[in-house]
Amino acid sequence: MTTDLIIILLIAVNVIVSYKGFNDRAFFSKYMFHIGKIQQGERIRMISSAFLHADVTHLIFNMLTLYIFAPIIIGYFGYVIFLVIYFISLLAGNLFTLKQHQNEPNYSAIGASGAVTGIVYGSIAIYPEMSLYLFFIPIPIPAYIFAIGYMLYSLYGMKKQLGMIGHSAHIGGAVGGLITTILFDINLMLDNYFIILLMLVPIILFFLFLQKK
């Protein structure tokens, strides 16, 4: 199976399910991430919610990011491990969200952001020296600097509940993708240990804070 085909198939599933959700609110409500419903036993929402999106812009942004970064993981590991990293990141994002919002039965969310963020962070673990161009910054940024900054923003956003964004899913997905990628090739940690540790520092500090609290 070619790299392009597996990416296109994954994007196609997201598009089809999201389009169904755009036009069928009962379908959308049945499969979205909802704390109360999940706690009542509707575990399918842990997976299905990651294929639903709020609107076309949300869908395009996630799928474009996936299309850009997926070839890095597939080129390095192959498409089977890519899918493993994708779905572990997806579950890690939703599990972390479930934990963080366990006392908020009406909390709901949708989107592939956790899975996609895991792919982005896995890609950075493989090539931390690559540069990224952001829409609002006209100069290239080292990928690991972006990773650290984005994680700090997500941690702050989760703490302050900024906007209608699933910051906790981004954090869980990033950690899941980063750690899973390293576990598949421990040499990545040995070769880039300083940069990867820098990427993990905000997470480590956050969990130490939670434990102390």
PDB file of C-alpha atoms in Angstrom, residues 1-197:
ATOM      1  CA  MET A   1       0.000   0.000   0.000  1.00  0.00           C
ATOM      2  CA  THR A   2       1.472   3.357  -1.007  1.00  0.00           C
ATOM      3  CA  THR A   3       1.982   6.286   1.346  1.00  0.00           C
ATOM      4  CA  ASP A   4      -0.442   8.477  -0.562  1.00  0.00           C
ATOM      5  CA  LEU A   5      -3.183   5.839  -0.571  1.00  0.00           C
ATOM      6  CA  ILE A   6      -3.216   5.236   3.193  1.00  0.00           C
ATOM      7  CA  ILE A   7      -3.290   8.972   3.873  1.00  0.00           C
ATOM      8  CA  ILE A   8      -6.081   9.516   1.349  1.00  0.00           C
ATOM      9  CA  LEU A   9      -8.112   6.658   2.869  1.00  0.00           C
ATOM     10  CA  LEU A  10      -7.739   8.050   6.384  1.00  0.00           C
ATOM     11  CA  ILE A  11      -8.664  11.544   5.229  1.00  0.00           C
ATOM     12  CA  ALA A  12     -11.617  10.127   3.274  1.00  0.00           C
ATOM     13  CA  VAL A  13     -13.008   8.421   6.389  1.00  0.00           C
ATOM     14  CA  ASN A  14     -12.743  11.700   8.304  1.00  0.00           C
ATOM     15  CA  VAL A  15     -14.450  13.610   5.496  1.00  0.00           C
ATOM     16  CA  ILE A  16     -17.292  11.095   5.076  1.00  0.00           C
ATOM     17  CA  VAL A  17     -18.042  10.805   8.802  1.00  0.00           C
ATOM     18  CA  SER A  18     -17.746  14.566   9.335  1.00  0.00           C
ATOM     19  CA  TYR A  19     -20.010  15.310   6.360  1.00  0.00           C
ATOM     20  CA  LYS A  20     -22.588  12.897   7.774  1.00  0.00           C
ATOM     21  CA  GLY A  21     -22.360  14.748  11.085  1.00  0.00           C
ATOM     22  CA  PHE A  22     -22.774  18.145   9.409  1.00  0.00           C
ATOM     23  CA  ASN A  23     -26.115  17.050   7.964  1.00  0.00           C
ATOM     24  CA  ASP A  24     -27.404  14.691  10.643  1.00  0.00           C
ATOM     25  CA  ARG A  25     -27.441  16.164  14.136  1.00  0.00           C
ATOM     26  CA  ALA A  26     -28.743  12.937  15.675  1.00  0.00           C
ATOM     27  CA  PHE A  27     -25.742  11.074  14.232  1.00  0.00           C
ATOM     28  CA  PHE A  28     -23.432  13.861  15.441  1.00  0.00           C
ATOM     29  CA  SER A  29     -24.860  13.734  18.983  1.00  0.00           C
ATOM     30  CA  LYS A  30     -24.721   9.933  19.094  1.00  0.00           C
ATOM     31  CA  TYR A  31     -21.014   9.680  18.277  1.00  0.00           C
ATOM     32  CA  MET A  32     -19.463  12.868  19.684  1.00  0.00           C
ATOM     33  CA  PHE A  33     -17.220  12.792  22.762  1.00  0.00           C
ATOM     34  CA  HIS A  34     -19.495  13.298  25.773  1.00  0.00           C
ATOM     35  CA  ILE A  35     -18.240  12.695  29.316  1.00  0.00           C
ATOM     36  CA  GLY A  36     -21.573  11.657  30.802  1.00  0.00           C
ATOM     37  CA  LYS A  37     -22.439   9.233  28.000  1.00  0.00           C
ATOM     38  CA  ILE A  38     -18.966   7.669  28.057  1.00  0.00           C
ATOM     39  CA  GLN A  39     -19.173   7.196  31.821  1.00  0.00           C
ATOM     40  CA  GLN A  40     -22.503   5.437  31.237  1.00  0.00           C
ATOM     41  CA  GLY A  41     -20.770   2.905  28.992  1.00  0.00           C
ATOM     42  CA  GLU A  42     -20.849   4.378  25.473  1.00  0.00           C
ATOM     43  CA  ARG A  43     -17.145   3.688  24.838  1.00  0.00           C
ATOM     44  CA  ILE A  44     -17.469   3.904  21.051  1.00  0.00           C
ATOM     45  CA  ARG A  45     -17.483   7.685  21.470  1.00  0.00           C
ATOM     46  CA  MET A  46     -13.798   7.497  22.462  1.00  0.00           C
ATOM     47  CA  ILE A  47     -13.019   6.578  18.844  1.00  0.00           C
ATOM     48  CA  SER A  48     -15.927   7.893  16.792  1.00  0.00           C
ATOM     49  CA  SER A  49     -15.630  11.459  18.105  1.00  0.00           C
ATOM     50  CA  ALA A  50     -12.212  11.760  16.445  1.00  0.00           C
ATOM     51  CA  PHE A  51     -13.805  11.423  13.005  1.00  0.00           C
ATOM     52  CA  LEU A  52     -16.371  14.178  13.565  1.00  0.00           C
ATOM     53  CA  HIS A  53     -15.592  17.882  13.125  1.00  0.00           C
ATOM     54  CA  ALA A  54     -17.321  21.091  14.071  1.00  0.00           C
ATOM     55  CA  ASP A  55     -17.305  22.596  10.580  1.00  0.00           C
ATOM     56  CA  VAL A  56     -15.506  22.549   7.238  1.00  0.00           C
ATOM     57  CA  THR A  57     -12.700  24.841   8.465  1.00  0.00           C
ATOM     58  CA  HIS A  58     -12.002  22.573  11.442  1.00  0.00           C
ATOM     59  CA  LEU A  59     -11.959  19.538   9.148  1.00  0.00           C
ATOM     60  CA  ILE A  60      -9.682  21.138   6.533  1.00  0.00           C
ATOM     61  CA  PHE A  61      -7.170  22.344   9.118  1.00  0.00           C
ATOM     62  CA  ASN A  62      -6.819  18.906  10.720  1.00  0.00           C
ATOM     63  CA  MET A  63      -6.675  17.043   7.416  1.00  0.00           C
ATOM     64  CA  LEU A  64      -4.166  19.455   5.885  1.00  0.00           C
ATOM     65  CA  THR A  65      -1.908  19.063   8.923  1.00  0.00           C
ATOM     66  CA  LEU A  66      -2.256  15.285   8.695  1.00  0.00           C
ATOM     67  CA  TYR A  67      -1.442  15.340   4.969  1.00  0.00           C
ATOM     68  CA  ILE A  68       1.736  17.360   5.624  1.00  0.00           C
ATOM     69  CA  PHE A  69       3.128  15.313   8.522  1.00  0.00           C
ATOM     70  CA  ALA A  70       1.871  11.768   7.892  1.00  0.00           C
ATOM     71  CA  PRO A  71       4.449  11.059   5.134  1.00  0.00           C
ATOM     72  CA  ILE A  72       7.253  11.633   7.648  1.00  0.00           C
ATOM     73  CA  ILE A  73       6.018   8.865   9.948  1.00  0.00           C
ATOM     74  CA  ILE A  74       5.119   6.532   7.082  1.00  0.00           C
ATOM     75  CA  GLY A  75       8.434   7.127   5.331  1.00  0.00           C
ATOM     76  CA  TYR A  76      10.329   6.283   8.512  1.00  0.00           C
ATOM     77  CA  PHE A  77       8.284   3.386   9.942  1.00  0.00           C
ATOM     78  CA  GLY A  78       5.806   2.268   7.270  1.00  0.00           C
ATOM     79  CA  TYR A  79       2.034   2.653   7.215  1.00  0.00           C
ATOM     80  CA  VAL A  80       1.232  -0.031   9.849  1.00  0.00           C
ATOM     81  CA  ILE A  81       3.202   1.698  12.600  1.00  0.00           C
ATOM     82  CA  PHE A  82       1.867   5.043  11.374  1.00  0.00           C
ATOM     83  CA  LEU A  83      -1.669   3.807  12.011  1.00  0.00           C
ATOM     84  CA  VAL A  84      -0.653   2.465  15.424  1.00  0.00           C
ATOM     85  CA  ILE A  85       0.791   5.867  16.377  1.00  0.00           C
ATOM     86  CA  TYR A  86      -2.294   7.639  14.996  1.00  0.00           C
ATOM     87  CA  PHE A  87      -4.783   5.590  16.994  1.00  0.00           C
ATOM     88  CA  ILE A  88      -2.701   5.522  20.180  1.00  0.00           C
ATOM     89  CA  SER A  89      -2.479   9.317  19.973  1.00  0.00           C
ATOM     90  CA  LEU A  90      -6.226   9.470  19.389  1.00  0.00           C
ATOM     91  CA  LEU A  91      -6.946   7.334  22.456  1.00  0.00           C
ATOM     92  CA  ALA A  92      -4.345   9.094  24.591  1.00  0.00           C
ATOM     93  CA  GLY A  93      -5.928  12.443  23.787  1.00  0.00           C
ATOM     94  CA  ASN A  94      -9.422  11.268  24.660  1.00  0.00           C
ATOM     95  CA  LEU A  95      -8.354   9.350  27.759  1.00  0.00           C
ATOM     96  CA  PHE A  96      -6.545  12.410  29.089  1.00  0.00           C
ATOM     97  CA  THR A  97      -9.608  14.531  28.314  1.00  0.00           C
ATOM     98  CA  LEU A  98     -11.829  12.010  30.103  1.00  0.00           C
ATOM     99  CA  LYS A  99      -9.571  12.175  33.153  1.00  0.00           C
ATOM    100  CA  GLN A 100      -9.321  15.971  33.200  1.00  0.00           C
ATOM    101  CA  HIS A 101     -13.069  16.524  32.798  1.00  0.00           C
ATOM    102  CA  GLN A 102     -14.387  13.509  34.700  1.00  0.00           C
ATOM    103  CA  ASN A 103     -16.426  15.735  37.007  1.00  0.00           C
ATOM    104  CA  GLU A 104     -18.032  17.616  34.115  1.00  0.00           C
ATOM    105  CA  PRO A 105     -20.712  15.223  32.772  1.00  0.00           C
ATOM    106  CA  ASN A 106     -21.861  17.701  30.115  1.00  0.00           C
ATOM    107  CA  TYR A 107     -18.386  18.291  28.650  1.00  0.00           C
ATOM    108  CA  SER A 108     -18.286  17.367  24.966  1.00  0.00           C
ATOM    109  CA  ALA A 109     -15.765  17.553  22.132  1.00  0.00           C
ATOM    110  CA  ILE A 110     -15.082  16.366  18.595  1.00  0.00           C
ATOM    111  CA  GLY A 111     -12.208  16.321  16.116  1.00  0.00           C
ATOM    112  CA  ALA A 112      -9.057  14.488  15.062  1.00  0.00           C
ATOM    113  CA  SER A 113      -6.817  17.032  16.785  1.00  0.00           C
ATOM    114  CA  GLY A 114      -5.449  14.597  19.387  1.00  0.00           C
ATOM    115  CA  ALA A 115      -4.473  12.027  16.759  1.00  0.00           C
ATOM    116  CA  VAL A 116      -3.078  14.647  14.394  1.00  0.00           C
ATOM    117  CA  THR A 117      -1.089  16.340  17.162  1.00  0.00           C
ATOM    118  CA  GLY A 118       0.429  12.952  17.997  1.00  0.00           C
ATOM    119  CA  ILE A 119       1.533  12.568  14.376  1.00  0.00           C
ATOM    120  CA  VAL A 120       3.045  16.070  14.431  1.00  0.00           C
ATOM    121  CA  TYR A 121       5.009  15.370  17.614  1.00  0.00           C
ATOM    122  CA  GLY A 122       6.108  11.963  16.341  1.00  0.00           C
ATOM    123  CA  SER A 123       7.403  13.648  13.195  1.00  0.00           C
ATOM    124  CA  ILE A 124       9.318  16.191  15.247  1.00  0.00           C
ATOM    125  CA  ALA A 125      10.884  13.369  17.289  1.00  0.00           C
ATOM    126  CA  ILE A 126      12.145  11.866  14.018  1.00  0.00           C
ATOM    127  CA  TYR A 127      13.373  15.137  12.496  1.00  0.00           C
ATOM    128  CA  PRO A 128      13.682  17.719  15.299  1.00  0.00           C
ATOM    129  CA  GLU A 129      15.973  19.837  13.140  1.00  0.00           C
ATOM    130  CA  MET A 130      13.316  20.531  10.507  1.00  0.00           C
ATOM    131  CA  SER A 131      11.810  24.015  10.275  1.00  0.00           C
ATOM    132  CA  LEU A 132       8.152  24.942  10.288  1.00  0.00           C
ATOM    133  CA  TYR A 133       6.467  27.948   8.747  1.00  0.00           C
ATOM    134  CA  LEU A 134       3.441  29.330  10.593  1.00  0.00           C
ATOM    135  CA  PHE A 135       0.801  31.517   8.977  1.00  0.00           C
ATOM    136  CA  PHE A 136       1.388  34.462  11.302  1.00  0.00           C
ATOM    137  CA  ILE A 137       5.207  34.248  11.508  1.00  0.00           C
ATOM    138  CA  PRO A 138       7.076  34.859   8.212  1.00  0.00           C
ATOM    139  CA  ILE A 139      10.300  33.149   9.298  1.00  0.00           C
ATOM    140  CA  PRO A 140      11.035  29.431   9.797  1.00  0.00           C
ATOM    141  CA  ILE A 141      10.841  28.105  13.360  1.00  0.00           C
ATOM    142  CA  PRO A 142      12.796  25.036  14.550  1.00  0.00           C
ATOM    143  CA  ALA A 143      10.274  22.235  14.981  1.00  0.00           C
ATOM    144  CA  TYR A 144      11.220  21.490  18.581  1.00  0.00           C
ATOM    145  CA  ILE A 145      10.765  25.158  19.546  1.00  0.00           C
ATOM    146  CA  PHE A 146       7.286  25.034  18.042  1.00  0.00           C
ATOM    147  CA  ALA A 147       6.582  21.807  19.979  1.00  0.00           C
ATOM    148  CA  ILE A 148       7.593  23.357  23.302  1.00  0.00           C
ATOM    149  CA  GLY A 149       5.678  26.575  22.647  1.00  0.00           C
ATOM    150  CA  TYR A 150       2.557  24.764  21.499  1.00  0.00           C
ATOM    151  CA  MET A 151       2.594  22.520  24.552  1.00  0.00           C
ATOM    152  CA  LEU A 152       2.958  25.493  26.904  1.00  0.00           C
ATOM    153  CA  TYR A 153       0.047  27.190  25.147  1.00  0.00           C
ATOM    154  CA  SER A 154      -2.086  24.036  25.396  1.00  0.00           C
ATOM    155  CA  LEU A 155      -1.323  23.632  29.097  1.00  0.00           C
ATOM    156  CA  TYR A 156      -2.211  27.276  29.712  1.00  0.00           C
ATOM    157  CA  GLY A 157      -5.306  26.981  27.535  1.00  0.00           C
ATOM    158  CA  MET A 158      -6.499  23.912  29.409  1.00  0.00           C
ATOM    159  CA  LYS A 159      -5.944  25.562  32.778  1.00  0.00           C
ATOM    160  CA  LYS A 160      -7.766  28.747  31.731  1.00  0.00           C
ATOM    161  CA  GLN A 161     -10.291  26.922  29.491  1.00  0.00           C
ATOM    162  CA  LEU A 162      -9.505  29.208  26.564  1.00  0.00           C
ATOM    163  CA  GLY A 163     -12.015  29.112  23.713  1.00  0.00           C
ATOM    164  CA  MET A 164     -13.934  26.097  22.434  1.00  0.00           C
ATOM    165  CA  ILE A 165     -10.744  24.085  21.960  1.00  0.00           C
ATOM    166  CA  GLY A 166      -9.935  20.619  23.321  1.00  0.00           C
ATOM    167  CA  HIS A 167      -6.568  21.572  24.786  1.00  0.00           C
ATOM    168  CA  SER A 168      -6.442  18.410  26.912  1.00  0.00           C
ATOM    169  CA  ALA A 169      -6.846  16.235  23.786  1.00  0.00           C
ATOM    170  CA  HIS A 170      -3.908  18.061  22.178  1.00  0.00           C
ATOM    171  CA  ILE A 171      -1.752  17.413  25.239  1.00  0.00           C
ATOM    172  CA  GLY A 172      -2.695  13.748  25.546  1.00  0.00           C
ATOM    173  CA  GLY A 173      -2.302  13.191  21.815  1.00  0.00           C
ATOM    174  CA  ALA A 174       1.094  14.889  21.711  1.00  0.00           C
ATOM    175  CA  VAL A 175       2.422  12.828  24.609  1.00  0.00           C
ATOM    176  CA  GLY A 176       0.962   9.623  23.174  1.00  0.00           C
ATOM    177  CA  GLY A 177       2.429  10.255  19.732  1.00  0.00           C
ATOM    178  CA  LEU A 178       5.835  11.309  21.034  1.00  0.00           C
ATOM    179  CA  ILE A 179       6.272   8.404  23.439  1.00  0.00           C
ATOM    180  CA  THR A 180       4.938   5.780  21.011  1.00  0.00           C
ATOM    181  CA  THR A 181       7.277   7.003  18.280  1.00  0.00           C
ATOM    182  CA  ILE A 182      10.260   6.762  20.638  1.00  0.00           C
ATOM    183  CA  LEU A 183       9.231   3.278  21.786  1.00  0.00           C
ATOM    184  CA  PHE A 184       9.235   2.079  18.181  1.00  0.00           C
ATOM    185  CA  ASP A 185      12.797   3.384  17.767  1.00  0.00           C
ATOM    186  CA  ILE A 186      14.632   4.067  21.014  1.00  0.00           C
ATOM    187  CA  ASN A 187      17.578   5.399  18.993  1.00  0.00           C
ATOM    188  CA  LEU A 188      15.544   8.549  18.395  1.00  0.00           C
ATOM    189  CA  MET A 189      15.781   9.253  22.098  1.00  0.00           C
ATOM    190  CA  LEU A 190      19.474   8.393  22.197  1.00  0.00           C
ATOM    191  CA  ASP A 191      20.285  10.580  19.181  1.00  0.00           C
ATOM    192  CA  ASN A 192      18.098  13.554  20.124  1.00  0.00           C
ATOM    193  CA  TYR A 193      17.726  13.105  23.890  1.00  0.00           C
ATOM    194  CA  PHE A 194      18.308  16.767  24.764  1.00  0.00           C
ATOM    195  CA  ILE A 195      15.705  18.105  22.339  1.00  0.00           C
ATOM    196  CA  ILE A 196      13.148  15.423  23.223  1.00  0.00           C
ATOM    197  CA  LEU A 197      13.628  16.079  26.933  1.00  0.00           C
TER     198      LEU A 197
END
